[in-house]
PDB file of N, CA and C and ligand atoms in Angstrom:
ATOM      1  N   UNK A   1       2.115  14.476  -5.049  1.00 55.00           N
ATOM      2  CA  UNK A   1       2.594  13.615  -3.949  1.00 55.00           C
ATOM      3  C   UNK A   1       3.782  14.269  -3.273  1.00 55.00           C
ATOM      4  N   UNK A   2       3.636  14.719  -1.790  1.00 82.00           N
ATOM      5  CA  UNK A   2       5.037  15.140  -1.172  1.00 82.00           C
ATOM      6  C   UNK A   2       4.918  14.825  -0.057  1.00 82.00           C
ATOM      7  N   UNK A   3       4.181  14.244   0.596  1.00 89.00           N
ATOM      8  CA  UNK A   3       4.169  13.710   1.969  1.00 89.00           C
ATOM      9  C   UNK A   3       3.226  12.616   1.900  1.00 89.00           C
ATOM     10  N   UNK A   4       4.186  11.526   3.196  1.00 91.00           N
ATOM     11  CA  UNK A   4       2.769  10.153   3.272  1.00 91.00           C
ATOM     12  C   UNK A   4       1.648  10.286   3.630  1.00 91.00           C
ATOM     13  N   UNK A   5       0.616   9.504   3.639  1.00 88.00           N
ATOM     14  CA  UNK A   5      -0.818  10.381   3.767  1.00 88.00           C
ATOM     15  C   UNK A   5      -1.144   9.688   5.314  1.00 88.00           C
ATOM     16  N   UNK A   6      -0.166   8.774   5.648  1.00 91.00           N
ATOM     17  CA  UNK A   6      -0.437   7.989   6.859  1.00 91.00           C
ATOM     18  C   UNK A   6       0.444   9.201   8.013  1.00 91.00           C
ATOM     19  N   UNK A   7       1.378   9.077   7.754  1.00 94.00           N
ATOM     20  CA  UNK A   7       1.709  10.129   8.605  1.00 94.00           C
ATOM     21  C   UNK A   7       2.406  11.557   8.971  1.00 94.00           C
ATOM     22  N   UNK A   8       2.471  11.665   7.629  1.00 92.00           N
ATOM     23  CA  UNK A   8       2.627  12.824   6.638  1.00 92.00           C
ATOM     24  C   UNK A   8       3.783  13.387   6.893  1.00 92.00           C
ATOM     25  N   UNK A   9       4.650  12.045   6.661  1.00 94.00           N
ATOM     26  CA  UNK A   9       5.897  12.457   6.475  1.00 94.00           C
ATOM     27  C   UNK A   9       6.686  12.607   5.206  1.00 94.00           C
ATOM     28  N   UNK A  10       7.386  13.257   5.121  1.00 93.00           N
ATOM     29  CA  UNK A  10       7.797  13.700   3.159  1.00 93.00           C
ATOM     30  C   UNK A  10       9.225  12.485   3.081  1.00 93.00           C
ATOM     31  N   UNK A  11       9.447  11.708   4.025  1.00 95.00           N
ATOM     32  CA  UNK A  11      10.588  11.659   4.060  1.00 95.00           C
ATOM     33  C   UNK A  11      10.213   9.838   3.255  1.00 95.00           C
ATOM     34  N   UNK A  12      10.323   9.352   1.932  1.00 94.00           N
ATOM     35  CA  UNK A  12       9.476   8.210   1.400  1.00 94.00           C
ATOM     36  C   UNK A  12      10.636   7.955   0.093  1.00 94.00           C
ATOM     37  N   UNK A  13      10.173   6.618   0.007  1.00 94.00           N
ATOM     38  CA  UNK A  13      11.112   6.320  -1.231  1.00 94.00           C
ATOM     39  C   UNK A  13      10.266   5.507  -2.269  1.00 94.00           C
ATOM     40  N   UNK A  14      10.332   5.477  -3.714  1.00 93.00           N
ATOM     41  CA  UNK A  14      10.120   4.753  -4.217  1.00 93.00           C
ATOM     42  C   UNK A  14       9.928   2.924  -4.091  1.00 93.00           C
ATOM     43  N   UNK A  15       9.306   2.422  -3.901  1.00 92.00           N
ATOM     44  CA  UNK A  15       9.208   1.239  -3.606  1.00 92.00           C
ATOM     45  C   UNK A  15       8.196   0.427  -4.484  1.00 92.00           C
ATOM     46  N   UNK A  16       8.868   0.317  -5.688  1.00 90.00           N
ATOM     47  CA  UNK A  16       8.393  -0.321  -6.937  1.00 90.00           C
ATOM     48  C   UNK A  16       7.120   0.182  -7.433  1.00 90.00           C
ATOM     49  N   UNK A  17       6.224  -0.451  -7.951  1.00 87.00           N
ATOM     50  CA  UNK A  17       4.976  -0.282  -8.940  1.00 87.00           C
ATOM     51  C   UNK A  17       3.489  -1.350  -8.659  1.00 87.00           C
ATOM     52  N   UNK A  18       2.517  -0.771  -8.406  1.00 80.00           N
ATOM     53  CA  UNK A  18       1.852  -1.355  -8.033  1.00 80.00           C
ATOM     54  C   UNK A  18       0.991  -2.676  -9.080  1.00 80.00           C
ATOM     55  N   UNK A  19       0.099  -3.674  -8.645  1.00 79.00           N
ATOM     56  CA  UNK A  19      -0.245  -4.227  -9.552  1.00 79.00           C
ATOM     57  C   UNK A  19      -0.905  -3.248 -10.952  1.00 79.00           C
ATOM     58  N   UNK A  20      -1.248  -2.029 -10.660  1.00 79.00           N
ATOM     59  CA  UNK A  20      -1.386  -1.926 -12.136  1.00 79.00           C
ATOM     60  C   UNK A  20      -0.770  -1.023 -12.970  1.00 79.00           C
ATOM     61  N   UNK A  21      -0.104  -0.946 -12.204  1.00 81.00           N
ATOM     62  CA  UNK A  21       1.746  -0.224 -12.938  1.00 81.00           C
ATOM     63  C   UNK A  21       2.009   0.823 -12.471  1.00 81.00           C
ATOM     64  N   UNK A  22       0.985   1.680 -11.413  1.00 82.00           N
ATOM     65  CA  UNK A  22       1.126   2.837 -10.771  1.00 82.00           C
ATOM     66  C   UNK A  22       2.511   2.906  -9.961  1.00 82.00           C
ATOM     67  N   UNK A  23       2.801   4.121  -9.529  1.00 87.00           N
ATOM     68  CA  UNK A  23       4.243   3.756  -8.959  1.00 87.00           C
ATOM     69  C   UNK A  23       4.230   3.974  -7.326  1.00 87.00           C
ATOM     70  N   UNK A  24       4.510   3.186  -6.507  1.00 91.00           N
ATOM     71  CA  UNK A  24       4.356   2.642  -5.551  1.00 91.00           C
ATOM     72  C   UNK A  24       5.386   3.510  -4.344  1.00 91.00           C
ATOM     73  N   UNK A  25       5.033   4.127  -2.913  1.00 92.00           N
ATOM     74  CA  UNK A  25       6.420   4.167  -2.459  1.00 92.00           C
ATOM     75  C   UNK A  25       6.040   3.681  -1.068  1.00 92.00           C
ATOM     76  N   UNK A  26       7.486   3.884  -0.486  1.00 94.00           N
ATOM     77  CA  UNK A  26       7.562   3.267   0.810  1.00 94.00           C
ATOM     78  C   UNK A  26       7.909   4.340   2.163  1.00 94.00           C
ATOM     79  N   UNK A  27       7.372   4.753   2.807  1.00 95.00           N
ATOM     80  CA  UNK A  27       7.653   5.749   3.870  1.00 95.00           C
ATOM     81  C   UNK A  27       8.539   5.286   4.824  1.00 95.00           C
ATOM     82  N   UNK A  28       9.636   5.966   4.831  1.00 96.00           N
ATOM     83  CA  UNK A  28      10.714   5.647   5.911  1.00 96.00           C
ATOM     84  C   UNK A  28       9.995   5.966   7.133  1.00 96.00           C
ATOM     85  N   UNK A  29       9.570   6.922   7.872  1.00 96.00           N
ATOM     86  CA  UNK A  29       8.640   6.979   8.921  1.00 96.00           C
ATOM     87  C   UNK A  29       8.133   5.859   9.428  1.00 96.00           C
ATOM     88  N   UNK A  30       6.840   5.565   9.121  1.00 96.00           N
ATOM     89  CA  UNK A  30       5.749   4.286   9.554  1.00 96.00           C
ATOM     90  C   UNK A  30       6.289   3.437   8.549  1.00 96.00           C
ATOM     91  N   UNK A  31       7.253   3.370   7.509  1.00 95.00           N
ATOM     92  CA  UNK A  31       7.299   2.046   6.604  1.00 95.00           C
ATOM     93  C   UNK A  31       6.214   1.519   6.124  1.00 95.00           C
ATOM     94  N   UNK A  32       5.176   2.507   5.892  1.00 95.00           N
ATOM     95  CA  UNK A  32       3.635   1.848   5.020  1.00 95.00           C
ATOM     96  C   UNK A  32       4.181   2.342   3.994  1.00 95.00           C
ATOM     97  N   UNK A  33       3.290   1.283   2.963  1.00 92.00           N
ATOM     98  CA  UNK A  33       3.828   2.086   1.088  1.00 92.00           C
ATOM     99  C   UNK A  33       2.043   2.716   0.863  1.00 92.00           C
ATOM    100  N   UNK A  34       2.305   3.110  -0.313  1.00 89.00           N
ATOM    101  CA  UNK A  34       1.030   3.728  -0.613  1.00 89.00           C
ATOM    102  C   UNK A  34       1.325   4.335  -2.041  1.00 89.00           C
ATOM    103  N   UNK A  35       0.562   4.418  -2.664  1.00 85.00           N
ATOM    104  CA  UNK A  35       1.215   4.409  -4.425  1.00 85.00           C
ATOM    105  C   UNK A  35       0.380   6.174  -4.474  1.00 85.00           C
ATOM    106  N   UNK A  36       0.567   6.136  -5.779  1.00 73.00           N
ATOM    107  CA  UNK A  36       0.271   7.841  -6.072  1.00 73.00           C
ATOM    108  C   UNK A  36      -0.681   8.266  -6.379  1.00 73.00           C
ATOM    109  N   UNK A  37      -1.817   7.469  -6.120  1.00 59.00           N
ATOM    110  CA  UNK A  37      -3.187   7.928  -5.726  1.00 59.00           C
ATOM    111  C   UNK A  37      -3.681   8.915  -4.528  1.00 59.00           C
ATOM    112  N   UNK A  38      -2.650   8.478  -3.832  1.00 49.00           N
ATOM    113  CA  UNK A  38      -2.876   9.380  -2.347  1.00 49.00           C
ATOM    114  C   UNK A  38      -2.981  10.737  -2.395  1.00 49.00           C
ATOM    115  N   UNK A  39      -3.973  11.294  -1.891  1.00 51.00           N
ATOM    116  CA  UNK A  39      -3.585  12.709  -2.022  1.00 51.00           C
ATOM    117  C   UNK A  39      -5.178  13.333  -3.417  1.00 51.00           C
ATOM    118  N   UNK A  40      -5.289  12.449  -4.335  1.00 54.00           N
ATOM    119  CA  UNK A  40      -6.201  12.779  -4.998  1.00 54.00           C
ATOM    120  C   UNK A  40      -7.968  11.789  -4.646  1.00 54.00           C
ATOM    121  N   UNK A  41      -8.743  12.357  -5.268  1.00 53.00           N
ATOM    122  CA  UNK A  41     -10.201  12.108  -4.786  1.00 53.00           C
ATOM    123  C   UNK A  41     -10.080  10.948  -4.781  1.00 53.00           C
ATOM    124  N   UNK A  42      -9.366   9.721  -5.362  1.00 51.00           N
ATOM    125  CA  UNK A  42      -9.432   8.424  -5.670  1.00 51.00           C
ATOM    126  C   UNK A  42      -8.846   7.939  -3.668  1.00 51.00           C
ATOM    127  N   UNK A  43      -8.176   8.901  -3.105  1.00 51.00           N
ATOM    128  CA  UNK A  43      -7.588   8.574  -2.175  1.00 51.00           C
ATOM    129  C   UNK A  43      -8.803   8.006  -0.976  1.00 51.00           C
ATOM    130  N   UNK A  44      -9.791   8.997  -1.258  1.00 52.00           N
ATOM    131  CA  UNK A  44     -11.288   8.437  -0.424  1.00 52.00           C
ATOM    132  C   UNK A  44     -11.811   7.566  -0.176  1.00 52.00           C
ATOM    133  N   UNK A  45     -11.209   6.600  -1.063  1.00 53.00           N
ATOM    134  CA  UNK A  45     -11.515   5.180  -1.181  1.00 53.00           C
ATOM    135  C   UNK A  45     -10.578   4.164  -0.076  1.00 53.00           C
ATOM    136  N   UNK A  46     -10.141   4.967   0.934  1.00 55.00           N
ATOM    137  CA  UNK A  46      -9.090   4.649   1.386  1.00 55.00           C
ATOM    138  C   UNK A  46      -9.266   3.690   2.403  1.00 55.00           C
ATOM    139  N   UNK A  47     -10.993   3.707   2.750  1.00 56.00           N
ATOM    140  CA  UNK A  47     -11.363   2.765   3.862  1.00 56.00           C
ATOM    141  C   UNK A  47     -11.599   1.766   3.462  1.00 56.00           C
ATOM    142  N   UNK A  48     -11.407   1.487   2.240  1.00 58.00           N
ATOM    143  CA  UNK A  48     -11.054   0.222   1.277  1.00 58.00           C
ATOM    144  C   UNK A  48      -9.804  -0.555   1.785  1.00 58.00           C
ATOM    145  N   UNK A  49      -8.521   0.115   2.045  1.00 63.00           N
ATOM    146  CA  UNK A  49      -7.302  -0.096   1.708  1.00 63.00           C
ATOM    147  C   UNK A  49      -7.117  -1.686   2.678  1.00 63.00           C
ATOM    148  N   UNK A  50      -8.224  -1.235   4.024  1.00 67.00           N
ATOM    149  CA  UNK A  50      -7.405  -2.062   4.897  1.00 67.00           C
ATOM    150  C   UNK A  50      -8.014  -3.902   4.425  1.00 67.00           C
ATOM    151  N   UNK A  51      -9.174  -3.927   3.944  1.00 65.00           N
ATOM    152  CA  UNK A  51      -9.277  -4.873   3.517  1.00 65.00           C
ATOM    153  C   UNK A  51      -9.249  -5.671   2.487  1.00 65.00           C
ATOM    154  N   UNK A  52      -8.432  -4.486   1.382  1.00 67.00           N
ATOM    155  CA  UNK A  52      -7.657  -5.108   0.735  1.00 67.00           C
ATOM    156  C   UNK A  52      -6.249  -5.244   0.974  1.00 67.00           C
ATOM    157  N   UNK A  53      -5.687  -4.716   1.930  1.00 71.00           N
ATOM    158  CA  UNK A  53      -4.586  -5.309   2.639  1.00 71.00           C
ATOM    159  C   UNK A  53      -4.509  -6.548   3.299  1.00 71.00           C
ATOM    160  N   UNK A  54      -5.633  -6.843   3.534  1.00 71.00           N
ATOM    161  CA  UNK A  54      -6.180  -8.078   4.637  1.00 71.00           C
ATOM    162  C   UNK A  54      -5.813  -9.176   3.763  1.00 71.00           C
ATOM    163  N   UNK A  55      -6.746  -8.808   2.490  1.00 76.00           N
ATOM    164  CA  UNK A  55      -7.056 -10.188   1.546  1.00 76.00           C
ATOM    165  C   UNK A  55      -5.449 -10.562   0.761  1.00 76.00           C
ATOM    166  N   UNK A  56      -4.691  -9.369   0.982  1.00 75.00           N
ATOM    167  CA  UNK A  56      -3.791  -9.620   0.041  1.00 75.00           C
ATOM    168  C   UNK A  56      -2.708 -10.046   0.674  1.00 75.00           C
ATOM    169  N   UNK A  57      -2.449 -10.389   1.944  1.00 78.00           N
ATOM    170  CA  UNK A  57      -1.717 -10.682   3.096  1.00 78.00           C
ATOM    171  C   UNK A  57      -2.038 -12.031   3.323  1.00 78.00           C
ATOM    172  N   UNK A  58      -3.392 -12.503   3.125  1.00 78.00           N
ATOM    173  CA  UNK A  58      -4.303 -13.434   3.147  1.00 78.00           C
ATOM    174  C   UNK A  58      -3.847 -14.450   2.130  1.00 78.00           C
ATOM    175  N   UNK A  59      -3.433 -13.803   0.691  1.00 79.00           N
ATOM    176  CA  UNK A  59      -3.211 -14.378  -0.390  1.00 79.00           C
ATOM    177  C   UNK A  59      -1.621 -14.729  -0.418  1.00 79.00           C
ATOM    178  N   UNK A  60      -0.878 -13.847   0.219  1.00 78.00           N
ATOM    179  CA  UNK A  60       0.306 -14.041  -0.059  1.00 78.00           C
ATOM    180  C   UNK A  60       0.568 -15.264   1.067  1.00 78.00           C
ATOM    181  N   UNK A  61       0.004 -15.191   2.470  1.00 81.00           N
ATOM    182  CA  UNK A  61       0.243 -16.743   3.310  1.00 81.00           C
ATOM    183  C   UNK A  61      -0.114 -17.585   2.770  1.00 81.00           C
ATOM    184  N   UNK A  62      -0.981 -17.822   1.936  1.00 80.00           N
ATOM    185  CA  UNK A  62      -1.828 -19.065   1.270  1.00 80.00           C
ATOM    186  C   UNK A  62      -0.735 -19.759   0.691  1.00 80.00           C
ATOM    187  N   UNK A  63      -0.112 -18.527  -0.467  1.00 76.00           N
ATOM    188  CA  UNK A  63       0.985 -18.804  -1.850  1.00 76.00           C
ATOM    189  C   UNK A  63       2.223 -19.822  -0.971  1.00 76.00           C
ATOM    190  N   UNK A  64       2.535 -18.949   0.174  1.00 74.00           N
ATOM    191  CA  UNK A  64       3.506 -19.693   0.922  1.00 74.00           C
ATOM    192  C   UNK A  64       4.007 -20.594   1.710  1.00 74.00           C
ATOM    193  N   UNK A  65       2.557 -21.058   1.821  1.00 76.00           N
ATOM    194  CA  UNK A  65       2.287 -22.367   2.528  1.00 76.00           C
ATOM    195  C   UNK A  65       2.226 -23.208   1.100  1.00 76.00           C
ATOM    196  N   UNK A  66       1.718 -23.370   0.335  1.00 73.00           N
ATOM    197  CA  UNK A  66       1.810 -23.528  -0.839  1.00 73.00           C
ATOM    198  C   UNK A  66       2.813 -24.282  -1.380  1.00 73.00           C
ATOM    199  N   UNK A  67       3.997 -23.004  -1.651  1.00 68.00           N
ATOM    200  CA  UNK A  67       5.389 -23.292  -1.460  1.00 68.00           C
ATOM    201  C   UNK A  67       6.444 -24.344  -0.539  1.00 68.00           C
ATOM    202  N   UNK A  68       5.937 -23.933   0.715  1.00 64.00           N
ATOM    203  CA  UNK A  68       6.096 -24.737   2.009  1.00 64.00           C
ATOM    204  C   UNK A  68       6.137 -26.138   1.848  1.00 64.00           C
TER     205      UNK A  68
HETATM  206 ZN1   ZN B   1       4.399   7.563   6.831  1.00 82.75          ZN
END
């Protein structure tokens, strides 16, 4: 891992651990995170990402209305 894969900037910080403990960072650039899969064959799976971004954006308004 040395650059973001979104816009391949090196310039990224740690930004916690993902749900399954992978370690997570955050790109100062575009401010997308992306954990440390990126970059290896698992990364291909990447046209995955956006709809599990969807659902999980999806899940977190739900929680907060919820809350609300
Ligand atoms: Zn970036």
């Amino acid at each position: 891992m040395s650059v973001c894969p979104h816009c391949d900037s090196a310039d990224f910080t740690k930004y916690g651990t993902t749900g399954c403990g992978q370690q997570r960072y955050k790109c100062k650039s575009c401010e997308r995170t992306f954990n440390s899969l990126a970059g290896t064959p698992l990364a291909r799976m990447r046209r995955q990402d956006k709809w599990h971004q969807y659902s999980e954006e999806m899940w977190l308004t739900t929680k907060i209305r919820q809350v609300a």
